[in-house]
């Protein structure tokens, strides 16, 4: 069973390349489970999208244990890749998709809810855009479900391949995470010559809307953003937008002295945590309504972008406490975008 999972893991690593080539725009600008337009299939050179070369080793770890599984890429040819994990497995790919032992691991065109039958059960693409918290960081992934004797879900990402696998056999759920990618040693005294991949600039988050508080109308309004940001640039991007509303009639969501230190997503609990340098609402001298409106604008903006229902704000890692509110894990802000109005 473990060998089968590992074979499919590396196969889907290749499948992520197919998705990248078919729908590059969707991958680079997505961050959450949303309804997307149908991707268009284009002429592909799959080999040009291979993120790993011969000799690269991918290390996966079972969640909650110290057990690791290594898979080494033995060779890469024009239409196949050979992976060694105790034994060798050959994955083939053509203009229809990826094939292993006669089964399609992924079929073109890539579309949400697309499904087909395999010897392992029914395969369904559940989401094209899903933010996943992994040992390598918060990553926008594609979610693929295989339903047979067990339910196995694969999450794979642009430039990384499969980053997580969950298996539910009806009695327990096991998780397997990509934790390390290593190249062959180039010096005798080097144990690991290749650092973990820097995804902070390659994994993109789509920001569709920005939400602000309109004190004159006592309402949350939104304006279109339609942009994509990297994980590395996210704090600076949101900091700038929070400090500079598009109209003078809208309240600033954050003073100029405040810095966003980090933004982290826990997809399991649908919770985003933003750590800032200070309890900024204290210096803004706000009444209850304005403070509530400003915090709601922040929660809606971040929650909408990262598909999170709950938003927690911390100040230097501690609870965000003001004269009016106390924000923490037990009392998070709730995303509420349905009641927002478009800014005119």
Coordinates of C-alpha atoms in Angstrom, one line a residue:
X1 CA 0.0 0.0 0.0
X2 CA 2.8 2.4 0.9
X3 CA 4.7 1.7 -2.3
X4 CA 1.5 2.3 -4.3
X5 CA 1.0 5.7 -2.5
X6 CA 4.6 6.6 -3.3
X7 CA 4.3 5.7 -6.9
X8 CA 1.2 7.9 -7.3
X9 CA 2.9 10.7 -5.3
X10 CA 5.6 11.0 -7.9
X11 CA 3.2 10.5 -10.7
X12 CA 1.1 13.4 -9.6
X13 CA 4.3 15.4 -9.3
X14 CA 4.4 15.1 -13.0
X15 CA 0.7 15.8 -13.3
X16 CA 1.2 19.1 -11.6
X17 CA 3.3 20.0 -14.6
X18 CA 0.5 19.2 -17.0
X19 CA -1.8 21.5 -15.0
X20 CA 0.8 24.2 -15.0
X21 CA 1.1 24.1 -18.7
X22 CA -2.6 23.9 -19.4
X23 CA -3.8 26.6 -17.0
X24 CA -0.9 28.6 -15.9
X25 CA -2.9 31.7 -15.3
X26 CA -5.3 29.9 -13.0
X27 CA -2.5 28.3 -10.9
X28 CA -0.6 31.5 -10.4
X29 CA -3.6 33.5 -9.3
X30 CA -5.4 31.1 -7.1
X31 CA -5.5 30.5 -3.4
X32 CA -8.8 29.0 -2.4
X33 CA -11.6 26.6 -3.3
X34 CA -13.6 28.8 -5.8
X35 CA -15.6 28.2 -9.0
X36 CA -13.2 28.9 -11.9
X37 CA -13.7 29.2 -15.6
X38 CA -13.0 26.1 -17.6
X39 CA -9.3 25.9 -18.4
X40 CA -8.3 25.6 -22.0
X41 CA -6.0 22.9 -23.2
X42 CA -2.9 24.1 -25.1
X43 CA 0.0 22.4 -26.9
X44 CA 2.2 21.0 -24.2
X45 CA 5.9 20.3 -23.8
X46 CA 5.6 18.4 -20.5
X47 CA 9.3 17.9 -20.1
X48 CA 9.9 21.6 -20.0
X49 CA 7.7 21.8 -16.9
X50 CA 9.5 19.1 -15.0
X51 CA 10.6 20.7 -11.7
X52 CA 13.1 18.0 -10.7
X53 CA 16.0 16.5 -12.6
X54 CA 17.8 13.1 -12.4
X55 CA 19.2 12.4 -8.9
X56 CA 16.7 14.6 -7.0
X57 CA 15.3 13.0 -3.9
X58 CA 11.9 13.8 -2.5
X59 CA 11.3 13.1 1.2
X60 CA 7.8 12.6 2.6
X61 CA 6.9 12.2 6.3
X62 CA 3.9 10.7 8.0
X63 CA 2.2 13.3 10.2
X64 CA 2.7 12.8 13.9
X65 CA 5.6 10.4 13.4
X66 CA 9.3 10.5 12.6
X67 CA 8.9 8.0 9.8
X68 CA 10.1 9.3 6.4
X69 CA 9.9 7.9 2.9
X70 CA 12.5 8.8 0.2
X71 CA 11.8 8.7 -3.5
X72 CA 14.6 9.3 -6.0
X73 CA 14.2 10.3 -9.6
X74 CA 16.5 7.9 -11.5
X75 CA 15.9 9.2 -15.0
X76 CA 13.9 11.6 -17.0
X77 CA 13.2 11.0 -20.7
X78 CA 11.0 12.7 -23.3
X79 CA 7.8 10.8 -22.4
X80 CA 8.5 9.2 -19.0
X81 CA 10.1 9.5 -15.6
X82 CA 11.6 6.6 -13.6
X83 CA 11.3 6.8 -9.8
X84 CA 13.1 4.6 -7.3
X85 CA 11.7 3.9 -3.9
X86 CA 13.0 0.4 -3.1
X87 CA 12.0 -0.6 -6.6
X88 CA 11.7 1.3 -9.9
X89 CA 8.4 2.6 -11.3
X90 CA 8.0 4.2 -14.7
X91 CA 5.3 6.9 -15.2
X92 CA 4.4 7.7 -18.8
X93 CA 2.7 10.9 -20.1
X94 CA 1.2 11.8 -23.4
X95 CA -1.2 14.4 -24.8
X96 CA -4.1 12.8 -22.9
X97 CA -2.6 12.8 -19.4
X98 CA -0.5 10.7 -17.1
X99 CA -0.5 6.9 -17.2
X100 CA 0.7 4.4 -14.6
X101 CA 0.0 0.7 -15.1
X102 CA -2.7 1.4 -17.6
X103 CA -4.5 3.9 -15.4
X104 CA -4.8 7.7 -16.0
X105 CA -3.6 9.5 -12.9
X106 CA -4.7 12.7 -14.4
X107 CA -6.6 13.4 -17.7
X108 CA -6.7 16.5 -19.9
X109 CA -8.3 18.9 -20.0
X110 CA -7.9 19.8 -16.3
X111 CA -11.4 20.9 -15.0
X112 CA -13.0 21.2 -11.6
X113 CA -15.3 18.2 -10.9
X114 CA -13.9 16.3 -13.9
X115 CA -13.9 12.6 -13.1
X116 CA -13.0 9.2 -14.6
X117 CA -12.7 5.6 -13.6
X118 CA -9.5 3.8 -12.7
X119 CA -8.6 0.4 -11.3
X120 CA -8.3 2.0 -7.9
X121 CA -11.7 3.6 -8.1
X122 CA -13.3 6.9 -9.2
X123 CA -11.0 9.8 -9.6
X124 CA -12.3 13.4 -9.3
X125 CA -10.7 16.8 -9.4
X126 CA -12.3 18.4 -6.4
X127 CA -10.7 21.8 -6.5
X128 CA -8.3 23.8 -8.6
X129 CA -7.5 26.3 -5.9
X130 CA -7.0 25.2 -2.3
X131 CA -4.7 26.9 0.2
X132 CA -2.9 24.2 2.2
X133 CA -0.7 24.7 5.3
X134 CA 2.3 22.5 4.8
X135 CA 5.8 22.1 6.3
X136 CA 7.0 24.1 3.3
X137 CA 4.6 26.9 3.9
X138 CA 1.1 28.0 2.8
X139 CA 0.7 26.7 -0.7
X140 CA -2.1 27.0 -3.3
X141 CA -2.9 23.4 -4.4
X142 CA -5.1 21.3 -6.6
X143 CA -7.2 18.7 -4.8
X144 CA -7.7 15.3 -6.4
X145 CA -9.8 12.6 -4.7
X146 CA -9.6 8.8 -5.5
X147 CA -12.6 6.9 -4.1
X148 CA -12.2 3.1 -3.9
X149 CA -11.8 0.8 -1.0
X150 CA -10.3 3.8 0.7
X151 CA -10.6 7.6 0.1
X152 CA -7.3 9.1 -0.9
X153 CA -6.9 12.8 -1.5
X154 CA -3.8 14.3 -3.2
X155 CA -2.8 18.0 -3.0
X156 CA -0.3 19.1 -5.6
X157 CA 1.2 22.5 -6.4
X158 CA 2.9 24.3 -9.2
X159 CA 6.7 23.8 -9.2
X160 CA 6.5 21.3 -6.3
X161 CA 4.3 18.4 -7.4
X162 CA 2.4 16.5 -4.6
X163 CA 2.8 18.2 -1.3
X164 CA 0.3 16.2 0.8
X165 CA -1.7 13.0 0.7
X166 CA -4.4 12.0 3.1
X167 CA -5.9 8.5 3.2
X168 CA -9.1 7.5 5.0
X169 CA -9.8 3.8 5.3
X170 CA -13.0 4.3 7.4
X171 CA -11.2 3.7 10.7
X172 CA -8.4 6.2 10.7
X173 CA -7.0 9.0 8.6
X174 CA -3.2 9.1 7.7
X175 CA -1.4 12.1 6.3
X176 CA 1.8 12.2 4.3
X177 CA 3.6 15.5 3.8
X178 CA 6.4 16.6 1.5
X179 CA 9.1 17.9 3.9
X180 CA 12.3 18.1 1.9
X181 CA 13.7 18.1 -1.7
X182 CA 17.4 17.3 -2.1
X183 CA 19.9 17.2 -4.9
X184 CA 22.9 14.9 -5.2
X185 CA 25.8 16.0 -3.0
X186 CA 28.4 18.1 -4.6
X187 CA 31.0 18.0 -1.8
X188 CA 32.1 15.2 0.5
X189 CA 31.3 17.2 3.7
X190 CA 27.8 18.2 2.7
X191 CA 24.9 16.3 4.1
X192 CA 22.2 18.3 2.3
X193 CA 23.4 20.5 -0.5
X194 CA 20.0 21.8 -1.6
X195 CA 17.8 24.0 0.6
X196 CA 14.1 23.6 0.8
X197 CA 12.5 25.2 -2.2
X198 CA 11.6 28.8 -1.8
X199 CA 7.9 29.0 -2.6
X200 CA 7.4 32.5 -1.4
X201 CA 7.7 34.0 -4.9
X202 CA 6.3 31.1 -7.0
X203 CA 3.1 30.3 -5.1
X204 CA 0.5 33.0 -5.8
X205 CA -2.6 34.1 -4.0
X206 CA -5.5 35.7 -5.9
X207 CA -6.9 38.8 -4.3
X208 CA -10.2 39.6 -6.0
X209 CA -11.6 42.2 -3.6
X210 CA -10.6 44.7 -0.9
X211 CA -13.0 45.6 1.8
X212 CA -13.2 48.9 3.7
X213 CA -15.5 50.5 6.3
X214 CA -17.6 53.4 5.2
X215 CA -18.4 55.4 8.3
X216 CA -20.9 57.7 6.6
X217 CA -23.0 54.7 5.6
X218 CA -22.0 52.5 8.5
X219 CA -21.4 49.7 6.0
X220 CA -18.6 47.5 4.7
X221 CA -17.9 48.2 1.0
X222 CA -15.6 46.5 -1.4
X223 CA -13.6 47.4 -4.5
X224 CA -12.2 45.0 -7.1
X225 CA -8.5 44.2 -6.9
X226 CA -8.0 41.4 -9.4
X227 CA -4.3 40.9 -8.7
X228 CA -2.0 38.1 -7.6
X229 CA 0.6 38.3 -4.8
X230 CA 3.3 35.9 -3.6
X231 CA 3.5 34.7 0.0
X232 CA 6.6 36.8 0.5
X233 CA 5.0 40.0 -0.7
X234 CA 1.6 39.5 1.0
X235 CA 2.3 41.4 4.3
X236 CA 3.6 44.4 2.4
X237 CA 0.7 44.3 -0.1
X238 CA -2.1 44.2 2.5
X239 CA -0.3 46.7 4.7
X240 CA -0.3 49.2 1.9
X241 CA -4.0 48.6 1.0
X242 CA -5.1 48.8 4.6
X243 CA -3.3 52.1 5.0
X244 CA -4.4 53.6 1.7
X245 CA -8.2 53.3 1.0
X246 CA -9.2 54.1 -2.6
X247 CA -11.5 57.0 -1.4
X248 CA -11.1 59.7 1.3
X249 CA -14.6 58.8 2.5
X250 CA -13.4 55.4 3.6
X251 CA -11.6 54.7 6.9
X252 CA -8.0 53.6 7.0
X253 CA -7.9 50.1 8.3
X254 CA -4.4 50.5 9.8
X255 CA -2.2 53.5 10.8
X256 CA 1.1 54.2 9.1
X257 CA 3.1 53.1 12.1
X258 CA 1.8 49.5 12.1
X259 CA 3.6 46.7 10.4
X260 CA 2.2 43.3 9.3
X261 CA 4.8 40.8 10.5
X262 CA 3.3 37.6 9.2
X263 CA 0.2 36.0 7.6
X264 CA -0.4 32.3 8.3
X265 CA -3.2 30.0 7.2
X266 CA -4.6 26.8 8.9
X267 CA -6.7 25.2 6.2
X268 CA -7.9 22.5 8.5
X269 CA -9.7 25.0 10.8
X270 CA -10.3 27.6 8.0
X271 CA -8.4 30.1 10.1
X272 CA -6.0 32.9 9.1
X273 CA -3.7 34.5 11.7
X274 CA -2.2 38.0 11.0
X275 CA 0.5 39.1 13.4
X276 CA 1.1 42.9 13.6
X277 CA 3.5 45.1 15.4
X278 CA 1.0 46.8 17.7
X279 CA -2.6 47.0 18.8
X280 CA -3.1 49.6 16.2
X281 CA -6.7 50.6 16.9
X282 CA -5.6 52.2 20.2
X283 CA -3.7 54.9 18.4
X284 CA -6.5 55.6 16.0
X285 CA -8.9 56.8 18.8
X286 CA -11.9 55.0 17.4
X287 CA -15.4 54.5 18.8
X288 CA -16.9 51.1 19.0
X289 CA -18.7 51.2 15.6
X290 CA -15.6 52.4 13.7
X291 CA -13.3 49.9 15.4
X292 CA -15.7 47.1 14.6
X293 CA -16.0 48.2 11.0
X294 CA -12.3 48.5 10.5
X295 CA -11.6 45.1 11.9
X296 CA -14.4 43.6 9.8
X297 CA -12.8 45.2 6.7
X298 CA -9.6 43.5 7.5
X299 CA -11.3 40.1 8.2
X300 CA -13.3 40.2 5.0
X301 CA -10.2 41.1 2.9
X302 CA -8.0 38.4 4.3
X303 CA -10.7 35.8 4.6
X304 CA -11.9 36.3 1.1
X305 CA -8.4 36.1 -0.4
X306 CA -7.4 33.0 1.5
X307 CA -10.8 31.3 1.7
X308 CA -10.9 31.4 5.5
X309 CA -14.0 31.7 7.7
X310 CA -12.1 33.0 10.7
X311 CA -9.4 35.6 11.1
X312 CA -7.3 36.1 14.2
X313 CA -5.2 39.2 14.7
X314 CA -2.3 39.1 17.2
X315 CA 0.1 41.9 18.3
X316 CA 3.6 40.6 18.5
X317 CA 2.3 37.1 19.0
X318 CA -0.1 38.1 21.8
X319 CA -3.9 38.5 22.0
X320 CA -5.2 41.6 20.3
X321 CA -7.0 43.4 23.1
X322 CA -8.6 46.9 23.0
X323 CA -11.1 48.7 25.1
X324 CA -13.9 47.3 22.9
X325 CA -12.8 43.9 21.6
X326 CA -10.5 40.9 22.5
X327 CA -9.4 38.8 19.5
X328 CA -7.8 35.4 20.0
X329 CA -8.3 31.7 19.1
X330 CA -11.4 31.5 21.2
X331 CA -12.8 34.7 19.9
X332 CA -11.8 35.2 16.3
X333 CA -13.2 37.6 13.8
X334 CA -15.7 36.0 11.4
X335 CA -15.6 36.7 7.7
X336 CA -18.8 38.2 6.5
X337 CA -18.7 39.2 2.9
X338 CA -22.3 38.6 1.8
X339 CA -23.5 41.7 3.5
X340 CA -20.9 43.9 1.8
X341 CA -21.8 46.4 -0.9
X342 CA -19.8 47.4 -4.0
X343 CA -18.1 50.8 -3.7
X344 CA -19.6 53.2 -6.1

